[in-house]
Coordinates of C-alpha atoms and ligand atoms in Angstrom, one line a residue:
X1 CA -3.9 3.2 -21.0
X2 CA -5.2 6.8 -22.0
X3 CA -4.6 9.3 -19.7
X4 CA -6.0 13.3 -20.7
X5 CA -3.8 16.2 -20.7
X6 CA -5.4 19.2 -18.9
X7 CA -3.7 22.9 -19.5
X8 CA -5.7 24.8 -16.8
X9 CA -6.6 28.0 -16.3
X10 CA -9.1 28.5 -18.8
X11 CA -12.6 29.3 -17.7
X12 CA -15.8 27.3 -19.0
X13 CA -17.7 28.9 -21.6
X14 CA -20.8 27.7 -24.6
X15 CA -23.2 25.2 -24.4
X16 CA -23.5 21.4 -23.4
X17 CA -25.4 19.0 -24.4
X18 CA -26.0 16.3 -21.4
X19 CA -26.4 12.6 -22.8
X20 CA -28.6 10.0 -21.7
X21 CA -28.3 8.5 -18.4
X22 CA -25.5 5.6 -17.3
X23 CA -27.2 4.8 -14.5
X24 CA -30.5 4.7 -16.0
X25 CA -30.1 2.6 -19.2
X26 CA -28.0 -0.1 -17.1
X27 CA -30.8 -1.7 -15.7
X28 CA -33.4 -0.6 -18.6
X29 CA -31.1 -3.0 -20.6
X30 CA -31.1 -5.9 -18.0
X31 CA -35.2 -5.0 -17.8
X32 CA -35.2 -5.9 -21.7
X33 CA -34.7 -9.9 -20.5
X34 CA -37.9 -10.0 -18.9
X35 CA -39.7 -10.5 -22.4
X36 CA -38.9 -12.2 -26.2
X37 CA -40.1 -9.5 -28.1
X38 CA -38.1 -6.9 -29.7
X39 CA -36.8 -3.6 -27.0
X40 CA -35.5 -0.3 -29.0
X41 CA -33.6 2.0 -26.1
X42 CA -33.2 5.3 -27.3
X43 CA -31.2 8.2 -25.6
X44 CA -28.1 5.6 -24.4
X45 CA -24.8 7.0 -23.9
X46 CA -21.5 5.6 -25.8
X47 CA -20.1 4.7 -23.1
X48 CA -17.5 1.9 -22.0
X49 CA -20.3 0.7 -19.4
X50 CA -22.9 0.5 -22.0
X51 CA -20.7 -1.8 -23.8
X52 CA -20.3 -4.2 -21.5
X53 CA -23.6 -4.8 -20.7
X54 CA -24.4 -4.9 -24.2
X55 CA -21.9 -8.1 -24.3
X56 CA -23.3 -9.1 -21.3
X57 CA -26.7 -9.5 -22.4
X58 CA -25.3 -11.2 -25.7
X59 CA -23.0 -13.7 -23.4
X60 CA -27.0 -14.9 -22.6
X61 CA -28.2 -15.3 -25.9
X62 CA -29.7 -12.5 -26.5
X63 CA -29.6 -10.5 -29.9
X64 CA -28.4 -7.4 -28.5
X65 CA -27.2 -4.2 -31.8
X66 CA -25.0 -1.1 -30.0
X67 CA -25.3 1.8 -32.7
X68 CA -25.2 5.3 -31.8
X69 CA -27.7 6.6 -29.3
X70 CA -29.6 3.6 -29.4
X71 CA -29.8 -0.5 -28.3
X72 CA -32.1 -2.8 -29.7
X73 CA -32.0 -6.1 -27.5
X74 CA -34.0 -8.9 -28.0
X75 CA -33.9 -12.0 -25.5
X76 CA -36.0 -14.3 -27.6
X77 CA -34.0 -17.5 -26.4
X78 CA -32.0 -16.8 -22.9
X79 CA -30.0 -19.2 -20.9
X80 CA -29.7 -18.5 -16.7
X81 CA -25.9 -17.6 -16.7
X82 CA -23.5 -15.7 -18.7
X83 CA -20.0 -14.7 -18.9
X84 CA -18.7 -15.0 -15.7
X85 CA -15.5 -12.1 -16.3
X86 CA -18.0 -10.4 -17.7
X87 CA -20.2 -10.4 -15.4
X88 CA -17.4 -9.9 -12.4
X89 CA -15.9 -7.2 -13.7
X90 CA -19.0 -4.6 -13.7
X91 CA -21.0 -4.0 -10.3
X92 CA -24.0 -2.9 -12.7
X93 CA -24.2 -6.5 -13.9
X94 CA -25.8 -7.4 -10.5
X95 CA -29.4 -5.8 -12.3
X96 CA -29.9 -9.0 -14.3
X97 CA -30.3 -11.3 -11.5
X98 CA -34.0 -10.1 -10.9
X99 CA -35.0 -10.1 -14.8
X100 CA -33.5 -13.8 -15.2
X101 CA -35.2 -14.6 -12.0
X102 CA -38.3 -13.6 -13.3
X103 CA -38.6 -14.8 -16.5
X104 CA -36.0 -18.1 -16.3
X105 CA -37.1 -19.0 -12.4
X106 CA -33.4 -19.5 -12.3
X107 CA -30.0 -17.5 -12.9
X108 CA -26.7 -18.0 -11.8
X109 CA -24.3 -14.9 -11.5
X110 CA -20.8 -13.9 -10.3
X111 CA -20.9 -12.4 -7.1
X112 CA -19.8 -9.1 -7.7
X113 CA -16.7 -7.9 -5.7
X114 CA -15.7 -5.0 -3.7
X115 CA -14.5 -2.1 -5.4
X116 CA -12.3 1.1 -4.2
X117 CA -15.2 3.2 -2.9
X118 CA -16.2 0.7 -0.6
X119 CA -17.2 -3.5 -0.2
X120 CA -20.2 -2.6 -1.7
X121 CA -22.6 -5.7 -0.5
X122 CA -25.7 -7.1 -2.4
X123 CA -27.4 -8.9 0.5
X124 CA -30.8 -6.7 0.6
X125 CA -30.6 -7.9 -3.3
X126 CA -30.6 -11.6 -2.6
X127 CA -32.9 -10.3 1.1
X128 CA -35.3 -9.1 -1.6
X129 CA -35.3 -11.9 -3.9
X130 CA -35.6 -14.8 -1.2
X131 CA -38.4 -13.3 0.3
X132 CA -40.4 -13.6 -3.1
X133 CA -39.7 -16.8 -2.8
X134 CA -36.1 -18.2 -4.4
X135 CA -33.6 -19.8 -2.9
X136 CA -30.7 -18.0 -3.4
X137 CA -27.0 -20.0 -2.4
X138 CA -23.9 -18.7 -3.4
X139 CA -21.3 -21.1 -4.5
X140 CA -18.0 -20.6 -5.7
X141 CA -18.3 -17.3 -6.0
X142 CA -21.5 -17.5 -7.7
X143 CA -24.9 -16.3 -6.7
X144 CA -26.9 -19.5 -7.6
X145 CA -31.1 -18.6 -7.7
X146 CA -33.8 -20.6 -8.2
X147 CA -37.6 -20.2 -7.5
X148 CA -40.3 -22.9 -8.7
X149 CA -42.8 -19.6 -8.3
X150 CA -42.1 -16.2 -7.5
X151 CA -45.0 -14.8 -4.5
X152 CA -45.3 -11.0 -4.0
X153 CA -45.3 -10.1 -0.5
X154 CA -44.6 -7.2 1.7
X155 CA -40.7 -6.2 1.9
X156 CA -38.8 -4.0 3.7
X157 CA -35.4 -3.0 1.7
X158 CA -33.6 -0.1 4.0
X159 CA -30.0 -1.5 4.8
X160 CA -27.6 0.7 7.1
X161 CA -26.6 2.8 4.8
X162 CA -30.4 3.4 3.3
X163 CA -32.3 2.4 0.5
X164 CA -30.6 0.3 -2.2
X165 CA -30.9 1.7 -5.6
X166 CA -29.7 -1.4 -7.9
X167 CA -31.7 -3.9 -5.4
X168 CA -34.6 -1.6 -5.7
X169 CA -34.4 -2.3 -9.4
X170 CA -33.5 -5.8 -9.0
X171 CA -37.1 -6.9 -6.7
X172 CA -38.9 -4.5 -8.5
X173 CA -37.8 -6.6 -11.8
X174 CA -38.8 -9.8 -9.9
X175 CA -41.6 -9.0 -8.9
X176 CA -43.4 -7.7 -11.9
X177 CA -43.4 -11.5 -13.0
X178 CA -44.7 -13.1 -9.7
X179 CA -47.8 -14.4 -8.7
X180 CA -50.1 -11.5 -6.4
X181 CA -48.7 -8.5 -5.1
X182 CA -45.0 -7.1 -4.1
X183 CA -44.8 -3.9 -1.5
X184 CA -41.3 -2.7 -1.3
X185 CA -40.7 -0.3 1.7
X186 CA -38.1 1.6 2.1
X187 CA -37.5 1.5 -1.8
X188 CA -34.6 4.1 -3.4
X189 CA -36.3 7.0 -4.7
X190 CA -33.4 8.0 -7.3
X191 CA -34.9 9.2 -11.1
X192 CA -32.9 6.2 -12.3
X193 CA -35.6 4.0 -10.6
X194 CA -38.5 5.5 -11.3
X195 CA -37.2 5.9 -15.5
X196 CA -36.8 1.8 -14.7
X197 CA -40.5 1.5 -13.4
X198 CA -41.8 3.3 -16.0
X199 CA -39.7 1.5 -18.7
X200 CA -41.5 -1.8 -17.0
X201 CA -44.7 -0.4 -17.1
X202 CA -44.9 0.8 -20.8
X203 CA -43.9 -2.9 -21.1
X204 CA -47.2 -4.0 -19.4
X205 CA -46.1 -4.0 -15.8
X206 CA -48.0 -2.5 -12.9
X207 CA -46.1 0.1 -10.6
X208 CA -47.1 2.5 -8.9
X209 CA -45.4 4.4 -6.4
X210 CA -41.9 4.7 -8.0
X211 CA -40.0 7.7 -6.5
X212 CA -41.7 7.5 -3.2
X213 CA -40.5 4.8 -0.8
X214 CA -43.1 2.4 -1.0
X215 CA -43.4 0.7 -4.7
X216 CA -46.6 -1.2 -5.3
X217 CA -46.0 -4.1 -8.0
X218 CA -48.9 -6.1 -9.4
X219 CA -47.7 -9.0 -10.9
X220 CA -48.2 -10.3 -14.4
X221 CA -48.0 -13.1 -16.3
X222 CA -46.1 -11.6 -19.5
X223 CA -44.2 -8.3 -20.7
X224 CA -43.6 -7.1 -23.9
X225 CA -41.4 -5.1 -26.2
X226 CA -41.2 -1.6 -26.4
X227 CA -39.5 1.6 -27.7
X228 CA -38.1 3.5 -24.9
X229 CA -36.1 6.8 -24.4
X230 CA -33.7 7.2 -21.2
X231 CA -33.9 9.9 -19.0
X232 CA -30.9 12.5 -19.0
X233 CA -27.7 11.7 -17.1
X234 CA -28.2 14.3 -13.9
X235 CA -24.6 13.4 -12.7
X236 CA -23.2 14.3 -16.0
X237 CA -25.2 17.7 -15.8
X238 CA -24.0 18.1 -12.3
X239 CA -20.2 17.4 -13.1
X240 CA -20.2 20.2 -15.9
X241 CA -22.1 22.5 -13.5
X242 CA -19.4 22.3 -11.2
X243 CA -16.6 22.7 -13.9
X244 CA -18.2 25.8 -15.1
X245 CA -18.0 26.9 -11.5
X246 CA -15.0 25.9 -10.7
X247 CA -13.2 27.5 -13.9
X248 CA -15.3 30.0 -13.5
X249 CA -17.1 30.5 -16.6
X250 CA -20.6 30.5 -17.8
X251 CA -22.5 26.7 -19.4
X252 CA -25.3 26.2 -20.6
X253 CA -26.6 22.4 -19.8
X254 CA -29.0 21.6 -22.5
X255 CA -31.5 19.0 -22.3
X256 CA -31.1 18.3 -18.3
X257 CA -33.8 18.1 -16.1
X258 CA -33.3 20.9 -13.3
X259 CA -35.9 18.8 -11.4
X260 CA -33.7 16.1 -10.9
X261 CA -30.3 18.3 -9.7
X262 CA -32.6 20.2 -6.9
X263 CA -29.9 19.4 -4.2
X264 CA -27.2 20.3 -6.6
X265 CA -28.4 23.4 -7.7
X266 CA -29.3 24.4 -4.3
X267 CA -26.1 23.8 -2.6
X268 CA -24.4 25.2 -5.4
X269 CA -26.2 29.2 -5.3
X270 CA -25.5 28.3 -1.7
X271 CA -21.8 28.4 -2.6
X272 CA -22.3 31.5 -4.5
X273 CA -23.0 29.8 -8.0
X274 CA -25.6 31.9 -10.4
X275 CA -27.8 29.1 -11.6
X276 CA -31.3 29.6 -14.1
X277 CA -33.5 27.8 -15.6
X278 CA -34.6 28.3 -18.8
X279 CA -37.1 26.1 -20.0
X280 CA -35.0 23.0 -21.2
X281 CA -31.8 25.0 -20.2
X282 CA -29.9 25.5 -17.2
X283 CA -27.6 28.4 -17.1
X284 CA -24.5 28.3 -14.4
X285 CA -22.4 31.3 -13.8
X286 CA -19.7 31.7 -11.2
X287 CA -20.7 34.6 -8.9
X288 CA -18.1 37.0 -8.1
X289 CA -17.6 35.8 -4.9
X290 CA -17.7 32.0 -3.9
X291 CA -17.9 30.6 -0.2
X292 CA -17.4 27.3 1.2
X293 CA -20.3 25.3 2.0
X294 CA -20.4 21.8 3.7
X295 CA -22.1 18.7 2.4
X296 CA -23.6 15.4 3.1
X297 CA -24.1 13.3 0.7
X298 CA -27.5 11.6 1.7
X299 CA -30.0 8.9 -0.6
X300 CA -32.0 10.7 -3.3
X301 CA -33.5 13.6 -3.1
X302 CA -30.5 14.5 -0.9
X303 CA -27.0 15.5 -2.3
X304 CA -26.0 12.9 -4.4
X305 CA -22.7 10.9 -3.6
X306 CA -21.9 10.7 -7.2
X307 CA -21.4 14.3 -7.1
X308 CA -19.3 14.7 -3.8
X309 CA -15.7 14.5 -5.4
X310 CA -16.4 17.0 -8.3
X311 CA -17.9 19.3 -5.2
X312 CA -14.9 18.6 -2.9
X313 CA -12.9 19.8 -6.3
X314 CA -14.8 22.9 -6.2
X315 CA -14.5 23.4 -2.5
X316 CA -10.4 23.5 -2.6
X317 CA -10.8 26.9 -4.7
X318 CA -12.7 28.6 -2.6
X319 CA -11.3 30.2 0.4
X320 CA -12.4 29.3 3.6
X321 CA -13.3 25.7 5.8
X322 CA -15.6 23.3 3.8
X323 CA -16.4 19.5 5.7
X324 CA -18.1 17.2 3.4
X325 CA -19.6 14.1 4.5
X326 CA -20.0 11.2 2.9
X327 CA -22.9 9.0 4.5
X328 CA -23.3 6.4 1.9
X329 CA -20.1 4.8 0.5
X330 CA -17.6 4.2 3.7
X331 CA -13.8 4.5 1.5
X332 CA -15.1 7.6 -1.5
X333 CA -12.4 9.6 -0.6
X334 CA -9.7 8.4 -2.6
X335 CA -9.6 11.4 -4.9
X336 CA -8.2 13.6 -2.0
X337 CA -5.2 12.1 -1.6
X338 CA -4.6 13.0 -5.6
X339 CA -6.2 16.7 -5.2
X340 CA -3.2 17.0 -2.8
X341 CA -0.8 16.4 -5.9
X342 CA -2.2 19.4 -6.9
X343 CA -1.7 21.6 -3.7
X344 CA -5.1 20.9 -2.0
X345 CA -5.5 21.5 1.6
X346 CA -7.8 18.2 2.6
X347 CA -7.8 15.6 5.8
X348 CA -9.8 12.8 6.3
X349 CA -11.7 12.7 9.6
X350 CA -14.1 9.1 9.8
X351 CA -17.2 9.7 7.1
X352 CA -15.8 13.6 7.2
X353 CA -13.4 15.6 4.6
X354 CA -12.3 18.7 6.2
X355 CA -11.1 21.0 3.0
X356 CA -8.8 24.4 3.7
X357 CA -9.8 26.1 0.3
X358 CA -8.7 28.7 -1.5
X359 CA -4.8 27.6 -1.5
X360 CA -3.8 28.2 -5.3
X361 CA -3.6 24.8 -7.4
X362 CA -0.8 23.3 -10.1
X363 CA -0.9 21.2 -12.3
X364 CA 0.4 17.7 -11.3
X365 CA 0.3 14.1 -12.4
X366 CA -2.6 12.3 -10.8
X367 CA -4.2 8.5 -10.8
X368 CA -7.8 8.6 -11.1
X369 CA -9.1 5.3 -8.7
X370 CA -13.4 5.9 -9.5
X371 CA -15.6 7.1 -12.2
X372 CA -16.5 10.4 -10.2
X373 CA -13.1 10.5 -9.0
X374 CA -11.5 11.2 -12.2
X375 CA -14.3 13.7 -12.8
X376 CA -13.3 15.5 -10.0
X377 CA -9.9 15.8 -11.0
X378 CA -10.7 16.7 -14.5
X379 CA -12.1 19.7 -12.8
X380 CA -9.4 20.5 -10.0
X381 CA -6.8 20.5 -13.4
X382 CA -9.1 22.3 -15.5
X383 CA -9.2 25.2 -12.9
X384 CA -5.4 24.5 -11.6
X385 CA -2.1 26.2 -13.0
X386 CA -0.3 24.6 -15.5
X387 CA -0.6 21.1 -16.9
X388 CA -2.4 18.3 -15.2
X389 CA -2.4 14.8 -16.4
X390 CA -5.3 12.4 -15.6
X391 CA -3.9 9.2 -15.7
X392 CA -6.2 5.6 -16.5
X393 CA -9.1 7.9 -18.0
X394 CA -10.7 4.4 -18.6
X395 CA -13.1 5.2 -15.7
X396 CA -14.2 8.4 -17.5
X397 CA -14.6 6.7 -20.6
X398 CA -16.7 3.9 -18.2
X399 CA -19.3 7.2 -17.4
X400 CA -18.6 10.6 -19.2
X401 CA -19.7 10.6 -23.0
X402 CA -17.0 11.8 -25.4
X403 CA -15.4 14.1 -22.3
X404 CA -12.6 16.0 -24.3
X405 CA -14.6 16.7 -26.8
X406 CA -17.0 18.7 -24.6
X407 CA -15.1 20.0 -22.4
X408 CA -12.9 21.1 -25.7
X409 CA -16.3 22.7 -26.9
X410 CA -16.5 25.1 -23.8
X411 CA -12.8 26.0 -24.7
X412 CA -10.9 24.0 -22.7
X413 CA -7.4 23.0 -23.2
X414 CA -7.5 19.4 -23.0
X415 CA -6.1 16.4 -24.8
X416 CA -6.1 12.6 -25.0
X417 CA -3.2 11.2 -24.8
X418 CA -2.8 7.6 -26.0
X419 CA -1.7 5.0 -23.9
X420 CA 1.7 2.8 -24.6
Ligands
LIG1 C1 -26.1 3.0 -7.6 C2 -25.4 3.8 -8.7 C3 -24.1 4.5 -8.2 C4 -24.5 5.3 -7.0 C5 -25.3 4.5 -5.9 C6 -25.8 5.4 -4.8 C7 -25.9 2.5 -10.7 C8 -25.3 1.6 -11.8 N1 -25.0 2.8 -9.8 O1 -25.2 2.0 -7.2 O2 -23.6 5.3 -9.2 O3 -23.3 5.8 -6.4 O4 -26.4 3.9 -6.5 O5 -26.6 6.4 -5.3 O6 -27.0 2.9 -10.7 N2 -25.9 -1.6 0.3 C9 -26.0 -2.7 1.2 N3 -26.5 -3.9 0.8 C10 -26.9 -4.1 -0.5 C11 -26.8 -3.0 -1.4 C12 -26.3 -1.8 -1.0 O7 -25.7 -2.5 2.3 O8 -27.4 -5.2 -0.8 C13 -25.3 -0.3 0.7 C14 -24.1 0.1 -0.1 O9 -22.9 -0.5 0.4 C15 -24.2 1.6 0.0 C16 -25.7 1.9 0.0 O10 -26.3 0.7 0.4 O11 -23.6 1.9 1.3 C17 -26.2 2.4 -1.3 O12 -25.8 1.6 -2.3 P1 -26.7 1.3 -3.6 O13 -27.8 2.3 -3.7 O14 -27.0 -0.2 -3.6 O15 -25.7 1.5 -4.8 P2 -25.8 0.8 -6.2 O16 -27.2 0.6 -6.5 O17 -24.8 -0.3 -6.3

């Protein structure tokens, strides 16, 4: 397996250009089942993830074309079920369950397992879906639906943890097939979903409401093909934000969309952390003088918990007590057990990390366990002493467009190492 040698020290400096959004064109894709005709999606990151939901959609019989930047799928002829490894071995798969639902009145797909940040249910998914009307067993380790019609009704999606974003997507997909009219409450309010809605909607859908919590669907009786554009990734743009405070340098994130990283942004000039906007541009630039703040992650517009890890990264540079929180994934702490390879100063209290910043870092050897994980240690090395290796960078590659080469770009010293 890879791994990504990381000779620290070196601040951040030059221009970035953030790619389309992972968790945006997931679920666009799985949207492109709900008609026959022809969907272009334009803006798509080449990433691992994108990949296999590409293959994903083709293990269904769909005509699915990966070239750079863009995916053309179209699901002229589509069966209810699909490679079931596939389908297993990527959470995001869940978001075709409502788009076969709706268009097949039947799917049949692998119930997706836990994962290292947490168990990770799907029960306001198949909550969501029954109460349009399917019957929803699981068997075998397979989510088994069926629905002779789908009926909008009123639903009420907030789980203990919040809003759902995926089984926002997932009944909002449903629905936009079924008979009469679908009120989700308590709906997520992340870009990602309203990029989704508005994907569905220039594909003859009716939605309104998406990015508030209550989403108003209208059903219809067809959808149909479209050219779309995904927003930009705001985690990506947050991640190199915090690397360019962390090393502390100067970046310029080009193309993101500052009103999507407003609790970023704010808790980072918070910390100390010169950020502008400049019409599509947003400049960061350490300040001379960083201090710790504390975060909770919370549901959108709250501080995102894709973005906790590269923060907790940031926080073990600066001096003083930072406790971040994590209120919506129960085990994302994984990374700090690795940070401490590199001379961090983290404990784990319940929901709570409690980071002793400012201790000075060294390179080490660490084993990225997440996605956002591994970010965060790409930043900890890129701002540590010496070399760092990043270990199973396959989680990068699963999120992070070309990584090395950007962060080689802003001068970094960084280099993939192939695996044996
Ligand atoms: C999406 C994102 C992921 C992000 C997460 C939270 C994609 C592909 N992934 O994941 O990057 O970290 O949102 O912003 O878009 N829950 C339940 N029951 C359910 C579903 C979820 O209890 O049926 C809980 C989860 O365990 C978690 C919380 O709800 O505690 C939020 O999870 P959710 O928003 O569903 O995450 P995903 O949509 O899977």
């Amino acid at each position: 397996m890879d791994s990504l040698l990381i000779r620290g020290g070196v601040p951040l400096y030059g221009d970035v250009q953030i790619s389309g959004s992972k968790n945006s064109t997931l679920p666009i894709m799985a949207a492109a089942l709900l008609t026959a005709e022809k969907c272009v999606i334009r803006r798509v990151p080449a990433l691992s993830d994108v990949h296999f939901m590409a293959s994903i959609i083709a293990s269904l019989g769909a005509e699915v074309k990966v070239e750079p930047g863009c995916v053309t799928i179209q699901a002229a002829k589509i069966k209810p079920h699909g490679d079931y490894e596939l389908i297993r071995k990527m959470r995001g798969s869940i978001c075709i369950l409502g788009p076969l639902l709706a268009r097949l009145r039947r799917a049949r797909v692998s119930l997706p397992g836990g994962c290292v940040i947490g168990t990770r249910p799907i029960d306001l998914h198949l909550k969501g879906m029954r109460e349009l009307g399917a019957e929803i067993p699981i068997r075998n380790g397979y989510v088994c639906a069926v629905a002779k019609r789908l009926q909008g009704r009123e639903i009420f999606m907030g789980g203990r943890s919040g809003p759902t974003v995926l089984g926002t997507d997932n009944v909002m997909m449903a629905a936009t097939l079924a008979e009469g009219v679908t009120v989700i409450h308590s709906a997520a309010c992340e870009p990602e979903v309203v990029d989704l809605a508005n994907f569905l909607n220039a594909m003859g859908a009716r939605i309104t409401g998406a990015g508030s919590p209550t989403i108003t669907i209208v059903g219809v009786k067809a959808l149909h093909g479209v050219e779309w554009e995904v927003i930009p990734d705001r985690i990506e743009a947050a991640t190199y934000a915090v690397a360019a405070a962390a090393s502390g340098g100067e970046v310029n994130l080009l193309g993101a969309r500052a009103d999507h990283l407003s609790a970023v942004t704010d808790k980072l000039r918070e910390a100390g952390v010169k950020v502008e906007r400049n019409g599509a541009i947003i400049n960061v630039k350490r300040g001379s003088r960083l201090k710790s703040v504390d975060v909770t992650t919370q549901p959108y517009a709250g501080f995102p918990t894709d973005v906790q890890a590269q923060m907790m990264a940031l926080m073990c540079l600066v001096p003083g007590m930072s406790i971040i929180t994590e209120r919506i994934f129960e085990s994302r702490f994984t990374h700090a057990a690795e940070m401490g390879r590199l001379g961090a100063d983290i404990s784990i209290e319940g929901p709570s990390a409690i980071i002793k910043g400012g201790k000075p870092l060294s390179g080490a050897p660490v084993m990225a366990s997440d996605l956002r994980a591994s970010a965060a240690l790409v930043i900890a090395g890129l701002s540590a002493r010496g070399e760092t290796k990043v270990n199973r960078i396959y989680h990068l590659d699963r999120g992070y467009e070309d990584i090395d080469g950007k962060l080689r770009k802003l001068g970094a010293r960084v280099e993939r190492v192939p695996g044996e």
